[in-house]
Amino acid sequence: MRRSKAFIPTTKEVPSDAVLPSHIFLSRAGFIAQVSSGLYNFLPLGKRVLKKIETIVNEEMGSIGAQEVELSFVTPAELWQKSGRLEKFGKELLRFKDRKENLFVLGPTHEEMMVNAVRDRINSYKQLPLHLYQIKTKFRDEARPRFGLMRGREFVMKDGYSFHSSYEDLNREFNTVEAAYKRILERLGLEFRVVRADSGVIGGSGSKELMVLADSGEDTIVVCHHCEYAANIEAATRGVRKEIPEAPEAEFNRFKTPGVTTVEALAHFFKVDPYYLVKTVAKRAVYDDDSEMVLFFLRGNDNLQEVKAMNALNALELVDVGENELLESGLVAGFMGPLDLKTCKIVIDVELQHADSMICGANEKDYHYVGVNFSAMKNVEFSDIAEVNEGDTCPHCNGVLSCTKGIEVGHIFKLGTTYSKALKAEFLNEKGQREPFIMGTYGMGISRLVAAVIEQHHDENGCIWTSSTAPYIVNVMISNINDDQQMSFGEKLYEQLREHGVEVMLDDRKERFGFKMKDAELIGFPYTVIVGKELANGNIQLMERRSLMKETLSAETALETIIKRVST
C-alpha cells in the first residue's frame, strides 16, 4: 500500500475521554474513530489488525474441529424469556419492537440462539459432540462506556458453544478449548494467565478467564509465582495461614467498649491482632422480586468480596445499608455481632467456622463480647466470602500470593444443562431416552484483543505491534520524494518486498522527514526502512520499532537482510 493513497488519518489530538494508551494511540494513529459514546468505526489499519486476529482464531478453532457459523444479530426476546435471562441481564440488554410489536433484543451473547439453531436438528447421541462458533458483532448497552475498545457498547466477539452427551466429554472439550485459546494468545505475542473465575450472568460452572497482563487492566488477578495457580479476585481462594498471632486470653463475657466502633479502634482497645476481631458488613441483598438485609461476618483483617457474597445468597446485587435502616432493625452500627441475632439473615465467613478467642459486637451500644467460640454456634451458614489478600498462602502450594492487573480477553464455561433444559433442547441417549444437551461455551473478545495488544505493547511514542498483529510489517520511508535516486530505490525495494510476500507500506508522501518518522512510531510498524541521504553512499537505515534502534544496511544487500529479519 502506498501511503499517499492510504486512508490513515493520524493526528496529534488526544480524545477528550481517553485515559488508556490503547484508546489514545489507536485513535491518534487512525486505527479507529469514535462515532458515539461506546461506538467506534474500524478504519483500514484497524480492520487489518482485526482480520489478522480473526484469522489466527479461525485457524486454531479449525484445528480442534470447531465449525464456524453466523447467527442473526437480532434475537427474538422469546428465547431470552424461556432461558430466564430477559430480566436478569438488566438494562445492558437492548430491547426493541418491530412494526408488528414483536419484541427483540440485540445479542450481547448468543447462548439462546445457538441452542435454538441446534435443537430439533441434532437428535441422537451419535451426532455428538458438536462444536459451533462465530465471530460476530455484539451489543451491550453499557451504562458508562469507557476506555475505547476495552468497554464499548458495540464489540466484535468470538463465541463458541459445544454440545455433548456426557460430562466427561464436556471436560475433554473444555480442556481442548483452553489449550487452543492459549495458543491463540501465544501467537498474538501476549503475556497472559489463565485464571479461575466467577460465572456471572452466563451461568454454569468450571469458569476460567484468560487475562492479558497489563497495568491498565480493570480486573485484579491473584497469582502464585511458585506454581500455576491464578484466579480472578472474585473467585480466588487461599491456603491455611502460615503464622497465627497469639490469641487473647479471656473467658466468654460481655465487655463495655464505649465509643469503640471500628476494627482499628477495637484492636487498639484490647491490644489484640485484628485476626481475632469479627468485622461486620451490612448489605441489602437484591433478588429477582424481593430484597432483604444481610449481615456478613469475617475476621477483622479481611474484607468482604462482594461477588462471593452475592453467590452465597444467589443474589443479583448487594447495596449499602444506611445507619437509619440499621436502627429501624434494632441494630447499632459499630456494635453488631452474630450472637443471638434474629432480626436479619447472617452469613459467616468459612474461616470463622472453628475460630475461638474471638471478639465481636454484642448488638448493644458500647458493648462487645470477648472469648467467643464459633464452633459452638448452631444453625448458621458459613461460606467463603473473604477477599484474598496480598501475601496470603497459595491454596495449591506453600507459595505466597500476589496481585496484578489483567484484561479479560477470553472466558470459558462449563454450562451443563442450564440452557438446554430451559429451551427444551434434547437428544436421544444410548438407551433411547430423551435428555438435555450438556453444553460448554467459549468466548473471546476480538476487538478487545486489538486494544489489549497495545496496552501491553506501547511506549510514549505510540503503538508497538507484535509481528502477528501489525497492519504492515515493513514501512519503506522515502525521506525526500524529490530525490530521483531515493524514489527509484524506494519503489524498487517496495515492489521486491511485495513479491516476497512481505506486508509493506511505501511512505511516498511529500512531507518532512521528522513528520514521517513521528507517524511511523505512532502507527507502530515493526520495521521502518529509511531511504535518505546515505543512499548516495550506498547505505540505508533500518529502524526496529520496539527498541527504536537504527542500523545501517548496504543498499545492495538490504532486501535479503530485511527478509531474514522479518522472518525471525
Coordinates of C-alpha atoms in Angstrom, one line a residue:
M1 CA 0.0 0.0 0.0
R2 CA 1.2 3.5 -0.9
R3 CA 0.9 5.9 1.9
S4 CA -0.1 8.7 -0.5
K5 CA -3.2 6.7 -1.4
A6 CA -3.9 5.2 2.1
F7 CA -6.7 6.4 4.4
I8 CA -4.7 6.8 7.7
P9 CA -5.9 10.0 9.4
T10 CA -3.2 10.4 12.1
T11 CA -3.5 13.3 14.5
K12 CA -1.8 14.9 17.5
E13 CA -5.1 15.4 19.2
V14 CA -6.0 13.1 22.1
P15 CA -9.7 12.2 22.5
S16 CA -11.1 14.1 25.5
D17 CA -12.2 11.0 27.3
A18 CA -9.2 8.9 26.5
V19 CA -7.1 7.7 29.5
L20 CA -5.8 4.3 28.4
P21 CA -2.8 4.1 26.0
S22 CA -4.8 1.9 23.6
H23 CA -7.6 4.4 23.4
I24 CA -5.2 7.3 22.9
F25 CA -2.9 5.7 20.3
L26 CA -5.4 3.7 18.3
S27 CA -7.4 6.9 17.9
R28 CA -4.4 9.2 17.1
A29 CA -2.8 6.6 14.7
G30 CA -6.0 6.3 12.6
F31 CA -6.9 2.7 13.6
I32 CA -10.4 3.6 15.0
A33 CA -12.7 6.6 15.0
Q34 CA -15.4 7.3 17.6
V35 CA -19.0 7.6 16.3
S36 CA -20.8 8.0 19.6
S37 CA -20.4 7.0 23.2
G38 CA -19.0 3.4 23.2
L39 CA -19.3 3.1 19.4
Y40 CA -16.3 3.0 17.1
N41 CA -15.5 2.6 13.4
F42 CA -12.6 0.4 12.4
L43 CA -10.6 2.3 9.7
P44 CA -8.3 0.4 7.2
L45 CA -5.4 -0.1 9.6
G46 CA -7.7 -1.2 12.4
K47 CA -9.6 -3.5 10.1
R48 CA -6.3 -5.2 9.1
V49 CA -5.4 -5.9 12.7
L50 CA -8.9 -7.1 13.4
K51 CA -8.7 -9.5 10.5
K52 CA -5.3 -10.9 11.5
I53 CA -6.6 -11.7 14.9
E54 CA -9.7 -13.3 13.4
T55 CA -7.5 -15.4 11.1
I56 CA -5.5 -16.8 14.0
V57 CA -8.7 -17.6 15.9
N58 CA -10.2 -19.3 12.9
E59 CA -7.1 -21.4 12.4
E60 CA -6.9 -22.6 16.0
M61 CA -10.7 -23.3 16.1
G62 CA -10.4 -25.3 12.9
S63 CA -7.5 -27.3 14.4
I64 CA -9.8 -28.6 17.2
G65 CA -12.7 -29.4 14.8
A66 CA -14.9 -26.4 15.6
Q67 CA -17.2 -25.3 12.8
E68 CA -17.9 -21.6 12.0
V69 CA -21.5 -20.3 11.7
E70 CA -23.0 -16.9 11.7
L71 CA -26.2 -16.3 13.7
S72 CA -28.6 -13.4 13.5
F73 CA -27.5 -10.3 15.4
V74 CA -31.2 -9.7 16.2
T75 CA -32.6 -12.2 18.6
P76 CA -36.3 -12.9 19.4
A77 CA -36.9 -11.9 23.0
E78 CA -39.0 -15.1 23.5
L79 CA -35.8 -17.1 23.6
W80 CA -34.4 -14.9 26.4
Q81 CA -37.7 -15.2 28.2
K82 CA -37.5 -19.0 28.1
S83 CA -33.9 -19.0 29.4
G84 CA -34.9 -16.6 32.2
R85 CA -32.3 -14.0 31.2
L86 CA -34.5 -11.3 29.7
E87 CA -34.9 -9.5 33.1
K88 CA -31.9 -11.0 34.8
F89 CA -29.5 -9.4 32.3
G90 CA -30.7 -6.0 33.2
K91 CA -30.6 -2.7 31.3
E92 CA -27.4 -3.7 29.4
L93 CA -29.7 -5.9 27.2
L94 CA -31.0 -3.6 24.4
R95 CA -34.7 -4.4 23.7
F96 CA -36.8 -3.1 20.8
K97 CA -40.0 -3.9 19.0
D98 CA -40.6 -4.2 15.2
R99 CA -43.5 -2.7 13.3
K100 CA -45.6 -5.7 14.4
E101 CA -44.9 -5.1 18.0
N102 CA -42.8 -8.2 18.3
L103 CA -40.1 -7.9 21.0
F104 CA -36.4 -8.4 20.0
V105 CA -33.0 -7.9 21.6
L106 CA -29.6 -7.1 20.3
G107 CA -27.5 -10.1 21.3
P108 CA -24.6 -9.4 23.8
T109 CA -24.1 -13.1 23.7
H110 CA -25.7 -16.0 21.8
E111 CA -26.3 -19.0 24.1
E112 CA -30.1 -19.0 23.4
M113 CA -29.7 -18.5 19.6
M114 CA -27.1 -21.3 19.3
V115 CA -29.3 -23.7 21.3
N116 CA -32.2 -22.8 19.1
A117 CA -30.1 -23.5 16.0
V118 CA -29.2 -27.0 17.2
R119 CA -32.4 -28.2 18.9
D120 CA -34.6 -30.4 16.6
R121 CA -31.6 -30.7 14.2
I122 CA -29.4 -32.8 16.4
N123 CA -31.5 -35.7 17.7
S124 CA -29.1 -38.5 18.7
Y125 CA -26.0 -39.1 20.8
K126 CA -24.4 -40.5 17.6
Q127 CA -24.3 -36.9 16.3
L128 CA -22.4 -35.6 19.3
P129 CA -20.1 -34.0 20.2
L130 CA -20.7 -30.8 18.2
H131 CA -18.8 -27.5 18.5
L132 CA -20.0 -24.4 16.6
Y133 CA -18.7 -20.9 16.9
Q134 CA -19.0 -17.5 15.3
I135 CA -17.1 -14.2 15.1
K136 CA -19.8 -11.6 15.4
T137 CA -20.6 -8.0 16.3
K138 CA -22.3 -7.9 19.7
F139 CA -24.1 -5.1 21.6
R140 CA -24.2 -4.4 25.3
D141 CA -25.8 -1.1 26.5
E142 CA -23.1 -0.2 29.0
A143 CA -24.1 2.4 31.5
R144 CA -20.7 4.0 31.3
P145 CA -18.9 3.1 28.1
R146 CA -15.2 4.0 28.5
F147 CA -11.6 3.1 27.7
G148 CA -12.2 2.9 23.9
L149 CA -12.4 -0.7 22.6
M150 CA -12.0 -2.0 26.1
R151 CA -15.5 -1.3 27.3
G152 CA -17.6 -0.1 24.3
R153 CA -21.2 -0.8 23.7
E154 CA -20.6 -2.5 20.3
F155 CA -17.8 -5.0 20.0
V156 CA -16.6 -8.0 18.0
M157 CA -16.6 -11.3 19.8
K158 CA -15.8 -14.9 19.1
D159 CA -18.3 -17.1 20.9
G160 CA -18.4 -20.8 20.7
Y161 CA -20.8 -23.5 22.0
S162 CA -20.2 -27.2 22.4
F163 CA -22.9 -29.9 22.8
H164 CA -22.2 -33.2 24.5
S165 CA -23.8 -36.4 25.7
S166 CA -21.7 -36.7 28.9
Y167 CA -19.9 -34.5 31.4
E168 CA -16.7 -36.4 30.7
D169 CA -16.8 -35.3 27.1
L170 CA -17.6 -31.8 28.1
N171 CA -14.5 -31.8 30.3
R172 CA -12.4 -33.1 27.4
E173 CA -13.6 -30.3 25.1
F174 CA -13.2 -27.6 27.8
N175 CA -9.6 -28.6 28.2
T176 CA -9.1 -28.7 24.4
V177 CA -10.5 -25.2 24.0
E178 CA -8.4 -23.9 26.9
A179 CA -5.3 -25.2 25.1
A180 CA -6.4 -23.6 21.8
Y181 CA -7.0 -20.3 23.5
K182 CA -3.6 -20.4 25.0
R183 CA -2.1 -21.0 21.5
I184 CA -4.0 -18.0 20.1
L185 CA -2.6 -15.6 22.8
E186 CA 0.9 -17.0 22.3
R187 CA 0.7 -16.5 18.6
L188 CA -0.5 -12.9 19.2
G189 CA 2.6 -12.3 21.3
L190 CA 0.8 -11.6 24.5
E191 CA 1.8 -12.4 28.1
F192 CA -1.2 -13.9 29.9
R193 CA -2.5 -16.1 32.6
V194 CA -5.5 -18.5 32.8
V195 CA -7.4 -17.8 36.0
R196 CA -10.3 -19.3 37.8
A197 CA -13.3 -17.0 37.6
D198 CA -16.9 -16.4 38.6
S199 CA -19.6 -17.4 36.0
G200 CA -21.7 -14.3 36.4
V201 CA -24.9 -13.9 34.4
I202 CA -23.8 -16.6 31.9
G203 CA -24.3 -19.3 34.5
G204 CA -22.8 -22.8 34.7
S205 CA -19.6 -23.8 36.4
G206 CA -16.0 -24.6 35.7
S207 CA -15.4 -21.0 34.7
K208 CA -12.0 -19.8 33.6
E209 CA -10.8 -16.4 32.3
L210 CA -7.8 -15.7 30.1
M211 CA -6.2 -12.5 31.3
V212 CA -3.7 -10.4 29.4
L213 CA -1.3 -8.9 32.0
A214 CA -1.3 -5.1 31.9
D215 CA -1.1 -2.4 34.5
S216 CA -4.2 -0.7 33.0
G217 CA -6.4 -3.9 33.4
E218 CA -9.7 -3.5 35.1
D219 CA -9.5 -6.9 36.8
T220 CA -7.4 -7.8 39.8
I221 CA -5.7 -11.2 39.4
V222 CA -4.3 -13.2 42.3
V223 CA -1.3 -15.2 41.2
C224 CA 1.3 -17.6 42.7
H225 CA 4.8 -17.4 41.3
H226 CA 5.7 -20.8 42.7
C227 CA 3.0 -22.7 40.8
E228 CA 0.5 -22.1 38.0
Y229 CA -2.3 -21.0 40.4
A230 CA -4.1 -17.9 39.2
A231 CA -7.6 -16.6 39.9
N232 CA -9.7 -13.5 39.5
I233 CA -10.0 -11.7 42.8
E234 CA -13.8 -12.6 42.7
A235 CA -13.0 -16.4 42.7
A236 CA -9.6 -16.5 44.4
T237 CA -9.1 -18.8 47.5
R238 CA -6.1 -19.2 49.8
G239 CA -4.4 -21.8 51.8
V240 CA -4.0 -22.1 55.6
R241 CA -2.4 -19.1 57.2
K242 CA 1.3 -19.8 58.0
E243 CA 1.7 -17.6 61.0
I244 CA -1.1 -17.3 63.6
P245 CA -0.9 -14.3 66.0
E246 CA -1.1 -15.0 69.7
A247 CA -4.7 -15.4 70.9
P248 CA -6.1 -13.2 73.6
E249 CA -6.9 -14.9 76.9
A250 CA -10.5 -14.3 78.0
E251 CA -13.5 -16.3 79.0
F252 CA -16.8 -15.6 77.3
N253 CA -18.1 -12.3 78.7
R254 CA -19.8 -9.1 77.8
F255 CA -17.4 -6.1 77.9
K256 CA -18.0 -2.4 77.9
T257 CA -16.3 -0.6 74.9
P258 CA -17.6 3.0 74.9
G259 CA -17.3 4.7 71.5
V260 CA -15.2 1.9 70.0
T261 CA -16.8 1.4 66.6
T262 CA -14.1 0.4 64.2
V263 CA -11.8 -2.6 63.8
E264 CA -8.7 -0.4 64.3
A265 CA -10.1 1.2 67.5
L266 CA -11.1 -2.2 68.8
A267 CA -7.7 -3.8 68.2
H268 CA -6.1 -0.8 70.0
F269 CA -8.6 -1.1 72.9
F270 CA -8.0 -4.8 73.6
K271 CA -4.3 -4.8 72.4
V272 CA -5.0 -7.7 70.0
D273 CA -4.4 -8.6 66.4
P274 CA -7.4 -7.9 64.1
Y275 CA -7.2 -11.6 63.3
Y276 CA -9.2 -12.2 66.5
L277 CA -11.8 -9.5 65.8
V278 CA -15.0 -10.0 63.9
K279 CA -15.8 -7.5 61.2
T280 CA -19.5 -6.9 60.3
V281 CA -20.6 -5.7 56.9
A282 CA -24.3 -4.9 56.4
K283 CA -25.8 -5.1 52.9
R284 CA -29.2 -5.3 51.3
A285 CA -29.3 -8.3 49.0
V286 CA -31.5 -7.8 45.9
Y287 CA -33.2 -10.8 44.3
D288 CA -35.5 -11.1 41.3
D289 CA -38.6 -9.9 43.1
D290 CA -37.5 -9.2 46.7
S291 CA -34.7 -7.9 48.9
E292 CA -33.5 -8.4 52.4
M293 CA -30.9 -7.1 54.8
V294 CA -28.0 -9.4 55.4
L295 CA -25.1 -9.2 57.9
F296 CA -21.8 -10.6 56.8
F297 CA -19.2 -11.6 59.4
L298 CA -15.5 -12.2 58.8
R299 CA -12.1 -11.7 60.5
G300 CA -11.1 -8.2 61.2
N301 CA -8.1 -8.3 58.9
D302 CA -10.2 -9.5 55.9
N303 CA -12.5 -7.6 53.5
L304 CA -15.8 -8.7 52.1
Q305 CA -15.6 -10.0 48.5
E306 CA -19.0 -8.9 47.1
V307 CA -19.2 -11.3 44.2
K308 CA -18.6 -14.2 46.6
A309 CA -21.1 -12.8 49.0
M310 CA -23.7 -12.5 46.2
N311 CA -23.1 -16.0 45.1
A312 CA -23.5 -17.3 48.7
L313 CA -27.0 -15.8 48.6
N314 CA -27.8 -16.3 44.9
A315 CA -28.5 -12.5 44.9
L316 CA -28.4 -10.2 41.9
E317 CA -26.9 -7.3 43.7
L318 CA -25.7 -6.0 47.0
V319 CA -26.4 -2.4 48.0
D320 CA -25.2 -0.5 51.0
V321 CA -27.4 -0.1 54.2
G322 CA -27.6 3.2 55.9
E323 CA -27.4 3.8 59.7
N324 CA -31.1 4.7 59.9
E325 CA -32.1 1.4 58.3
L326 CA -29.9 -0.4 60.8
L327 CA -31.6 1.4 63.7
E328 CA -35.0 0.5 62.4
S329 CA -34.0 -3.1 62.5
G330 CA -32.7 -2.8 66.1
L331 CA -29.0 -2.8 65.1
V332 CA -26.3 -0.4 66.2
A333 CA -23.5 0.4 63.8
G334 CA -20.1 -0.5 65.2
F335 CA -21.5 -3.0 67.7
M336 CA -23.2 -5.6 65.5
G337 CA -22.4 -9.3 66.1
P338 CA -23.6 -12.8 65.1
L339 CA -24.7 -14.0 68.6
D340 CA -28.5 -14.3 69.2
L341 CA -29.2 -12.2 66.1
K342 CA -32.8 -12.8 64.8
T343 CA -33.6 -9.6 63.1
C344 CA -32.0 -10.4 59.7
K345 CA -30.1 -13.1 57.8
I346 CA -26.5 -13.7 58.5
V347 CA -23.6 -15.2 56.6
I348 CA -20.3 -16.0 58.3
D349 CA -17.0 -16.5 56.5
V350 CA -15.9 -20.1 56.4
E351 CA -12.6 -19.2 58.1
L352 CA -14.5 -18.4 61.3
Q353 CA -16.2 -21.8 61.4
H354 CA -13.8 -23.2 64.0
A355 CA -12.5 -19.9 65.4
D356 CA -12.3 -19.2 69.1
S357 CA -11.0 -16.5 71.4
M358 CA -12.8 -14.0 69.1
I359 CA -14.2 -10.6 70.0
C360 CA -17.4 -9.4 68.3
G361 CA -20.2 -6.9 68.7
A362 CA -22.8 -7.6 71.4
N363 CA -25.7 -5.9 69.4
E364 CA -25.9 -3.3 72.1
K365 CA -24.4 0.2 72.0
D366 CA -20.9 0.4 73.6
Y367 CA -20.6 -3.4 74.3
H368 CA -18.7 -6.3 72.7
Y369 CA -18.4 -9.9 73.6
V370 CA -15.0 -11.5 74.3
G371 CA -13.9 -15.1 74.3
V372 CA -16.4 -16.1 71.5
N373 CA -16.2 -19.6 70.2
F374 CA -17.8 -20.0 66.7
S375 CA -17.6 -23.8 66.9
A376 CA -20.4 -23.7 69.5
M377 CA -22.8 -21.8 67.1
K378 CA -25.6 -23.8 65.6
N379 CA -27.8 -23.4 62.5
V380 CA -25.7 -20.8 60.9
E381 CA -24.4 -20.5 57.4
F382 CA -20.7 -20.5 56.7
S383 CA -19.4 -19.5 53.2
D384 CA -16.2 -18.3 51.6
I385 CA -16.9 -14.5 51.4
A386 CA -13.5 -13.1 52.2
E387 CA -11.3 -11.4 49.6
V388 CA -7.8 -12.8 49.3
N389 CA -5.1 -10.5 50.5
E390 CA -1.7 -9.8 49.0
G391 CA 0.8 -12.1 50.9
D392 CA -1.7 -14.9 51.6
T393 CA -0.7 -18.5 51.1
C394 CA -1.3 -20.3 47.8
P395 CA -4.1 -22.9 48.2
H396 CA -2.1 -25.3 46.0
C397 CA 1.5 -24.9 47.4
N398 CA 3.4 -23.1 50.0
G399 CA 3.9 -20.1 47.7
V400 CA 2.9 -16.5 48.5
L401 CA 0.1 -14.9 46.6
S402 CA 0.4 -11.5 45.0
C403 CA -2.0 -9.3 43.0
T404 CA -1.6 -8.0 39.5
K405 CA -3.8 -6.4 36.9
G406 CA -5.2 -8.0 33.8
I407 CA -7.5 -7.5 30.9
E408 CA -10.1 -10.2 30.4
V409 CA -9.9 -11.3 26.7
G410 CA -11.4 -14.8 27.0
H411 CA -13.9 -16.6 29.2
I412 CA -14.8 -20.3 29.1
F413 CA -17.6 -22.0 31.0
K414 CA -19.0 -25.5 31.6
L415 CA -22.7 -24.6 31.2
G416 CA -24.1 -28.1 31.8
T417 CA -27.8 -28.2 31.0
T418 CA -28.6 -24.6 32.1
Y419 CA -29.8 -23.5 28.6
S420 CA -30.7 -26.8 27.0
K421 CA -33.2 -27.6 29.8
A422 CA -34.8 -24.1 29.7
L423 CA -35.2 -24.3 25.9
K424 CA -36.1 -28.0 25.8
A425 CA -33.2 -28.9 23.6
E426 CA -32.8 -32.7 23.9
F427 CA -31.3 -35.7 22.2
L428 CA -31.9 -39.5 22.4
N429 CA -29.2 -41.2 24.5
E430 CA -27.9 -44.8 24.1
K431 CA -31.0 -46.2 25.8
G432 CA -33.4 -44.3 23.6
Q433 CA -34.3 -41.8 26.4
R434 CA -34.5 -38.1 25.9
E435 CA -32.2 -35.9 27.9
P436 CA -30.9 -32.3 27.6
F437 CA -27.7 -31.5 25.8
I438 CA -24.7 -30.9 28.1
M439 CA -23.0 -27.7 27.0
G440 CA -19.9 -25.6 27.2
T441 CA -19.5 -22.0 26.0
Y442 CA -16.3 -20.3 25.0
G443 CA -15.9 -16.5 24.4
M444 CA -13.0 -14.4 23.2
G445 CA -13.1 -10.6 22.7
I446 CA -11.7 -10.0 19.2
S447 CA -11.9 -6.2 19.2
R448 CA -10.8 -6.1 22.8
L449 CA -7.7 -8.0 21.8
V450 CA -6.8 -5.2 19.4
A451 CA -6.6 -2.9 22.4
A452 CA -5.0 -5.5 24.7
V453 CA -2.0 -5.8 22.3
I454 CA -1.4 -2.1 22.6
E455 CA -2.0 -2.0 26.4
Q456 CA 0.8 -4.5 26.7
H457 CA 3.0 -3.2 23.9
H458 CA 3.4 0.6 23.6
D459 CA 5.7 3.4 24.6
E460 CA 5.4 7.2 24.9
N461 CA 5.6 7.5 21.1
G462 CA 2.8 5.1 20.2
C463 CA 1.9 1.6 19.2
I464 CA 4.3 -1.3 19.2
W465 CA 2.6 -4.1 17.3
T466 CA 3.7 -7.7 17.6
S467 CA 4.7 -9.4 14.3
S468 CA 1.4 -11.3 14.1
T469 CA -0.8 -8.3 14.6
A470 CA 0.9 -5.5 12.8
P471 CA -1.1 -4.0 10.0
Y472 CA 2.1 -3.9 7.9
I473 CA 5.4 -5.4 8.9
V474 CA 7.7 -3.0 7.0
N475 CA 7.4 0.7 6.3
V476 CA 9.6 1.9 3.5
M477 CA 10.0 5.6 4.1
I478 CA 11.4 7.8 1.4
S479 CA 13.0 10.8 3.1
N480 CA 12.8 13.2 0.1
I481 CA 10.5 12.2 -2.8
N482 CA 12.1 14.9 -5.0
D483 CA 15.3 12.9 -5.0
D484 CA 15.1 10.6 -8.0
Q485 CA 17.7 8.2 -6.6
Q486 CA 15.7 7.8 -3.3
M487 CA 12.4 7.4 -5.1
S488 CA 13.8 4.9 -7.6
F489 CA 15.4 2.7 -4.8
G490 CA 12.4 3.0 -2.5
E491 CA 9.9 2.0 -5.3
K492 CA 12.1 -1.0 -6.2
L493 CA 12.6 -2.2 -2.6
Y494 CA 8.8 -1.8 -2.1
E495 CA 8.0 -4.0 -5.1
Q496 CA 10.6 -6.6 -4.2
L497 CA 9.3 -6.9 -0.7
R498 CA 5.7 -7.3 -2.0
E499 CA 7.0 -10.1 -4.4
H500 CA 8.4 -11.9 -1.4
G501 CA 5.1 -11.8 0.4
V502 CA 6.1 -9.1 2.9
E503 CA 3.3 -6.8 4.1
V504 CA 4.8 -3.4 3.2
M505 CA 3.8 0.2 3.2
L506 CA 5.6 2.8 1.0
D507 CA 5.6 6.2 2.6
D508 CA 5.8 8.3 -0.6
R509 CA 4.2 11.4 0.9
K510 CA 5.5 14.9 0.3
E511 CA 6.1 15.5 4.0
R512 CA 9.0 16.5 6.2
F513 CA 11.3 13.6 7.4
G514 CA 10.5 14.3 11.1
F515 CA 6.8 14.2 10.5
K516 CA 7.0 10.9 8.7
M517 CA 9.2 9.4 11.5
K518 CA 6.7 10.5 14.1
D519 CA 3.9 8.9 12.1
A520 CA 5.9 5.6 11.8
E521 CA 6.5 5.5 15.5
L522 CA 2.9 6.3 16.3
I523 CA 1.5 3.7 14.0
G524 CA 4.0 1.1 15.2
F525 CA 5.3 -0.7 12.1
P526 CA 7.7 -3.3 13.4
Y527 CA 10.4 -2.1 10.9
T528 CA 10.9 1.1 9.1
V529 CA 13.4 1.4 6.2
I530 CA 14.8 4.9 6.0
V531 CA 15.8 5.7 2.4
G532 CA 17.6 9.0 2.8
K533 CA 20.8 10.9 2.1
E534 CA 23.1 8.0 3.0
L535 CA 21.8 6.2 -0.2
A536 CA 24.3 8.4 -2.1
N537 CA 27.0 6.4 -0.2
G538 CA 25.3 3.1 -0.9
N539 CA 23.6 2.8 2.5
I540 CA 20.1 2.9 4.0
Q541 CA 18.9 2.5 7.6
L542 CA 16.6 0.0 9.3
M543 CA 14.8 1.0 12.5
E544 CA 13.2 -1.6 14.8
R545 CA 10.2 -0.1 16.4
R546 CA 10.4 -1.9 19.7
S547 CA 13.9 -0.7 20.6
L548 CA 14.0 2.4 18.3
M549 CA 17.5 1.2 17.4
K550 CA 18.7 2.1 13.9
E551 CA 21.3 0.1 11.9
T552 CA 23.0 0.9 8.7
L553 CA 22.5 -1.6 5.8
S554 CA 24.2 -1.9 2.5
A555 CA 21.6 -0.9 -0.2
E556 CA 22.8 -3.9 -2.3
T557 CA 22.0 -6.5 0.4
A558 CA 19.2 -4.6 2.1
L559 CA 16.4 -6.8 0.6
E560 CA 18.0 -10.1 1.8
T561 CA 18.7 -8.7 5.3
I562 CA 15.2 -7.3 5.7
I563 CA 13.5 -10.6 4.6
K564 CA 15.7 -12.5 7.1
R565 CA 14.8 -10.0 9.9
V566 CA 11.1 -10.1 9.4
S567 CA 11.1 -13.9 9.1
T568 CA 12.6 -14.5 12.6

